[in-house]
mmCIF file of C-alpha atoms in Angstrom:
data_model
loop_
_atom_site.group_PDB
_atom_site.id
_atom_site.type_symbol
_atom_site.label_atom_id
_atom_site.label_comp_id
_atom_site.label_asym_id
_atom_site.label_seq_id
_atom_site.Cartn_x
_atom_site.Cartn_y
_atom_site.Cartn_z
ATOM 1 C CA MET A 1 -83.541 39.803 -152.950
ATOM 2 C CA ALA A 2 -87.159 40.902 -152.244
ATOM 3 C CA PRO A 3 -89.728 38.674 -153.636
ATOM 4 C CA THR A 4 -91.216 41.492 -155.838
ATOM 5 C CA GLN A 5 -88.079 42.617 -157.513
ATOM 6 C CA GLY A 6 -88.314 42.253 -161.323
ATOM 7 C CA LEU A 7 -92.088 42.087 -161.335
ATOM 8 C CA SER A 8 -93.410 44.606 -163.801
ATOM 9 C CA ASP A 9 -96.560 45.155 -161.837
ATOM 10 C CA ASP A 10 -95.003 45.596 -158.496
ATOM 11 C CA ARG A 11 -96.964 42.562 -157.046
ATOM 12 C CA GLY A 12 -96.214 39.142 -155.824
ATOM 13 C CA VAL A 13 -96.402 36.527 -153.085
ATOM 14 C CA ASN A 14 -93.858 36.216 -150.370
ATOM 15 C CA PRO A 15 -93.144 32.507 -149.870
ATOM 16 C CA TYR A 16 -92.147 32.874 -146.168
ATOM 17 C CA GLU A 17 -94.457 31.033 -143.779
ATOM 18 C CA SER A 18 -95.296 32.282 -140.164
ATOM 19 C CA PRO A 19 -97.022 30.215 -137.474
ATOM 20 C CA THR A 20 -99.709 32.969 -136.816
ATOM 21 C CA GLU A 21 -101.421 35.882 -138.440
ATOM 22 C CA LEU A 22 -99.717 38.407 -136.131
ATOM 23 C CA ALA A 23 -96.331 36.824 -136.869
ATOM 24 C CA ALA A 24 -96.953 37.309 -140.597
ATOM 25 C CA ALA A 25 -97.843 40.954 -140.038
ATOM 26 C CA TRP A 26 -94.777 41.407 -137.875
ATOM 27 C CA TYR A 27 -92.743 39.792 -140.620
ATOM 28 C CA ALA A 28 -94.096 42.125 -143.222
ATOM 29 C CA ALA A 29 -93.512 45.263 -141.084
ATOM 30 C CA ASN A 30 -89.867 44.245 -140.565
ATOM 31 C CA TYR A 31 -89.178 42.938 -144.021
ATOM 32 C CA TYR A 32 -90.830 45.641 -146.117
ATOM 33 C CA TYR A 33 -90.948 48.770 -144.112
ATOM 34 C CA GLN A 34 -87.520 50.190 -145.122
ATOM 35 C CA ALA A 35 -88.125 49.495 -148.772
ATOM 36 C CA SER A 36 -91.442 51.297 -148.445
ATOM 37 C CA TRP A 37 -89.717 54.292 -146.950
ATOM 38 C CA ASN A 38 -86.906 54.196 -149.398
ATOM 39 C CA SER A 39 -89.285 54.101 -152.376
ATOM 40 C CA ALA A 40 -91.725 56.612 -150.718
ATOM 41 C CA ARG A 41 -94.629 54.239 -151.508
ATOM 42 C CA GLU A 42 -97.080 52.294 -149.290
ATOM 43 C CA TYR A 43 -96.376 48.625 -149.354
ATOM 44 C CA GLY A 44 -99.132 46.253 -148.381
ATOM 45 C CA GLY A 45 -101.046 43.055 -149.256
ATOM 46 C CA LEU A 46 -103.074 40.210 -147.919
ATOM 47 C CA ILE A 47 -102.317 37.949 -145.132
ATOM 48 C CA PHE A 48 -103.675 34.419 -145.836
ATOM 49 C CA ARG A 49 -103.675 31.055 -144.181
ATOM 50 C CA ARG A 50 -102.161 28.194 -146.075
ATOM 51 C CA PRO A 51 -103.830 24.680 -146.115
ATOM 52 C CA ASN A 52 -100.965 23.579 -143.883
ATOM 53 C CA GLY A 53 -102.130 26.142 -141.203
ATOM 54 C CA ASN A 54 -99.276 28.569 -141.615
ATOM 55 C CA TYR A 55 -99.598 32.226 -142.711
ATOM 56 C CA SER A 56 -97.981 33.967 -145.632
ATOM 57 C CA LEU A 57 -98.581 37.211 -147.494
ATOM 58 C CA THR A 58 -98.989 38.962 -150.792
ATOM 59 C CA ILE A 59 -97.188 42.108 -151.558
ATOM 60 C CA ARG A 60 -98.108 45.108 -153.720
ATOM 61 C CA LYS A 61 -96.775 48.665 -153.935
ATOM 62 C CA GLY A 62 -99.032 51.717 -153.947
ATOM 63 C CA ARG A 63 -98.453 55.407 -153.900
ATOM 64 C CA PHE A 64 -96.933 57.485 -151.073
ATOM 65 C CA ASP A 65 -100.260 57.712 -149.276
ATOM 66 C CA ALA A 66 -102.380 55.084 -150.810
ATOM 67 C CA LEU A 67 -102.652 51.526 -151.529
ATOM 68 C CA ALA A 68 -105.418 49.869 -153.798
ATOM 69 C CA TRP A 69 -107.130 46.945 -152.189
ATOM 70 C CA ASP A 70 -109.283 46.082 -155.387
ATOM 71 C CA GLY A 71 -108.577 42.793 -156.706
ATOM 72 C CA ILE A 72 -106.003 41.961 -154.031
ATOM 73 C CA GLY A 73 -107.287 38.384 -153.635
ATOM 74 C CA LYS A 74 -106.104 37.541 -157.136
ATOM 75 C CA ASP A 75 -102.493 37.468 -155.881
ATOM 76 C CA MET A 76 -103.282 34.810 -153.225
ATOM 77 C CA PRO A 77 -102.591 31.108 -154.104
ATOM 78 C CA SER A 78 -105.556 28.850 -154.696
ATOM 79 C CA GLY A 79 -106.645 26.844 -151.686
ATOM 80 C CA CYS A 80 -105.711 29.504 -149.212
ATOM 81 C CA ARG A 81 -108.046 31.582 -146.871
ATOM 82 C CA PRO A 82 -107.668 35.310 -146.582
ATOM 83 C CA VAL A 83 -107.500 36.576 -142.936
ATOM 84 C CA ALA A 84 -106.225 40.131 -143.070
ATOM 85 C CA TYR A 85 -104.829 43.188 -144.911
ATOM 86 C CA TRP A 86 -101.376 44.596 -144.001
ATOM 87 C CA HIS A 87 -99.821 47.854 -145.191
ATOM 88 C CA THR A 88 -97.248 50.494 -144.220
ATOM 89 C CA HIS A 89 -97.848 54.206 -143.429
ATOM 90 C CA LEU A 90 -95.157 56.683 -144.056
ATOM 91 C CA PRO A 91 -94.446 60.166 -142.403
ATOM 92 C CA ALA A 92 -93.923 63.267 -144.340
ATOM 93 C CA GLU A 93 -90.148 63.073 -143.978
ATOM 94 C CA ALA A 94 -90.154 59.910 -146.174
ATOM 95 C CA ALA A 95 -91.744 61.832 -149.118
ATOM 96 C CA LYS A 96 -89.781 62.173 -152.304
ATOM 97 C CA ASN A 97 -90.543 63.773 -155.555
ATOM 98 C CA LEU A 98 -93.551 65.732 -154.188
ATOM 99 C CA SER A 99 -93.904 69.449 -154.623
ATOM 100 C CA VAL A 100 -93.090 71.813 -151.832
ATOM 101 C CA SER A 101 -96.711 72.400 -151.092
ATOM 102 C CA GLU A 102 -97.436 68.734 -151.029
ATOM 103 C CA GLN A 103 -94.580 68.146 -148.599
ATOM 104 C CA LEU A 104 -95.739 70.973 -146.441
ATOM 105 C CA THR A 105 -99.270 69.668 -146.375
ATOM 106 C CA LEU A 106 -97.981 66.308 -145.269
ATOM 107 C CA ALA A 107 -95.747 67.812 -142.593
ATOM 108 C CA ILE A 108 -98.693 69.773 -141.159
ATOM 109 C CA SER A 109 -100.891 66.692 -141.365
ATOM 110 C CA ASP A 110 -98.372 64.710 -139.322
ATOM 111 C CA LEU A 111 -97.922 67.459 -136.771
ATOM 112 C CA PHE A 112 -101.545 68.190 -136.054
ATOM 113 C CA GLY A 113 -102.838 64.710 -137.069
ATOM 114 C CA GLU A 114 -101.393 63.279 -133.938
ATOM 115 C CA TYR A 115 -103.748 65.476 -131.873
ATOM 116 C CA LEU A 116 -106.719 64.690 -134.095
ATOM 117 C CA GLY A 117 -106.142 61.045 -134.471
ATOM 118 C CA SER A 118 -105.329 61.277 -138.268
ATOM 119 C CA SER A 119 -101.527 61.210 -138.408
ATOM 120 C CA TYR A 120 -99.570 58.547 -140.329
ATOM 121 C CA GLU A 121 -99.393 56.576 -137.119
ATOM 122 C CA HIS A 122 -103.179 55.887 -137.043
ATOM 123 C CA LEU A 123 -105.347 53.608 -138.920
ATOM 124 C CA SER A 124 -107.318 55.818 -141.297
ATOM 125 C CA GLY A 125 -111.148 55.640 -141.834
ATOM 126 C CA SER A 126 -110.421 54.074 -145.303
ATOM 127 C CA ASP A 127 -108.260 51.397 -143.625
ATOM 128 C CA ILE A 128 -111.103 50.410 -141.320
ATOM 129 C CA ARG A 129 -113.762 50.574 -144.092
ATOM 130 C CA ALA A 130 -111.540 48.163 -146.162
ATOM 131 C CA ALA A 131 -111.513 45.637 -143.430
ATOM 132 C CA GLU A 132 -115.182 46.008 -142.788
ATOM 133 C CA LYS A 133 -116.030 45.566 -146.498
ATOM 134 C CA ALA A 134 -113.772 42.440 -146.633
ATOM 135 C CA ALA A 135 -115.591 41.012 -143.579
ATOM 136 C CA GLU A 136 -119.011 41.623 -145.199
ATOM 137 C CA VAL A 137 -117.937 40.068 -148.480
ATOM 138 C CA LEU A 138 -116.252 37.124 -146.888
ATOM 139 C CA GLY A 139 -118.813 36.483 -143.971
ATOM 140 C CA TYR A 140 -116.242 36.250 -141.153
ATOM 141 C CA GLY A 141 -114.158 38.564 -138.958
ATOM 142 C CA PHE A 142 -111.355 40.322 -140.796
ATOM 143 C CA SER A 143 -108.400 42.388 -139.645
ATOM 144 C CA ILE A 144 -106.214 45.188 -141.122
ATOM 145 C CA TYR A 145 -102.701 45.756 -139.845
ATOM 146 C CA MET A 146 -100.819 49.056 -140.221
ATOM 147 C CA ALA A 147 -97.118 49.321 -139.755
ATOM 148 C CA THR A 148 -94.753 52.205 -139.085
ATOM 149 C CA ALA A 149 -91.072 51.860 -138.291
ATOM 150 C CA THR A 150 -91.806 51.452 -134.651
ATOM 151 C CA VAL A 151 -95.523 50.544 -134.272
ATOM 152 C CA ILE A 152 -97.900 47.808 -135.490
ATOM 153 C CA LYS A 153 -101.612 48.444 -135.096
ATOM 154 C CA ARG A 154 -104.464 45.991 -135.811
ATOM 155 C CA TYR A 155 -108.135 46.640 -136.254
ATOM 156 C CA THR A 156 -110.367 43.529 -136.412
ATOM 157 C CA THR A 157 -114.019 43.758 -137.321
ATOM 158 C CA GLY A 158 -116.511 42.972 -134.554
ATOM 159 C CA ARG A 159 -114.062 43.548 -131.741
ATOM 160 C CA VAL A 160 -114.013 46.107 -128.804
ATOM 161 C CA ASN A 161 -111.062 47.967 -127.570
ATOM 162 C CA GLN A 162 -109.712 48.772 -130.928
ATOM 163 C CA PRO A 163 -107.053 49.088 -132.325
ATOM 164 C CA GLN A 164 -104.524 46.712 -130.658
ATOM 165 C CA VAL A 165 -101.022 48.384 -130.636
ATOM 166 C CA TRP A 166 -97.562 46.691 -130.465
ATOM 167 C CA LYS A 167 -94.356 48.707 -130.178
ATOM 168 C CA LYS A 168 -91.449 47.337 -132.162
ATOM 169 C CA ASP A 169 -87.920 48.206 -132.833
ATOM 170 C CA PRO A 170 -87.376 49.804 -136.279
ATOM 171 C CA PRO A 171 -85.841 47.685 -139.103
ATOM 172 C CA SER A 172 -82.151 47.262 -138.549
ATOM 173 C CA GLY A 173 -81.143 49.485 -141.413
ATOM 174 C CA MET A 174 -83.315 52.383 -139.976
ATOM 175 C CA ALA A 175 -82.367 52.126 -136.214
ATOM 176 C CA HIS A 176 -80.029 55.160 -136.431
ATOM 177 C CA MET A 177 -82.937 57.289 -137.715
ATOM 178 C CA PHE A 178 -85.056 56.603 -134.749
ATOM 179 C CA LYS A 179 -82.695 56.929 -131.809
ATOM 180 C CA GLY A 180 -84.201 59.060 -129.033
ATOM 181 C CA ARG A 181 -87.834 58.966 -130.480
#
């Protein structure tokens, strides 16, 4: 059972603990991407460091193409330190309950966005601004992770050679959808 099931506001804290920030982002990508796809909603949250040195994450659900970062720290347990945002990006083929024109717009965006650096597989300008705003407020470097079924990307404020990219296998329940890609 997913930790957010039964929550009326689609928010919560996942109790799983990872040894590193990247491991927490990887866990989020593998644990939540298929649910994000199936519900046609971005999932995301905050990766935080617990007092014991391990990392956990909060979870919230957004719309198909957006997640609200405002007030996201309220979900984090007290005594923890926020270190990064994480979230999913979905391709047009995952869209449900959208008008034909909205689906067409998304499909065209995915097709041409790859060449323009603005497809669902890229960190958006608003993703980067969210990390930079968090770093400014917190006073230390902050990252944002973006996950698709087969890629994790990380942008960290104040670093060069951005973003960092890791290829990954799709979640086990989605492997058949990505054969040959």
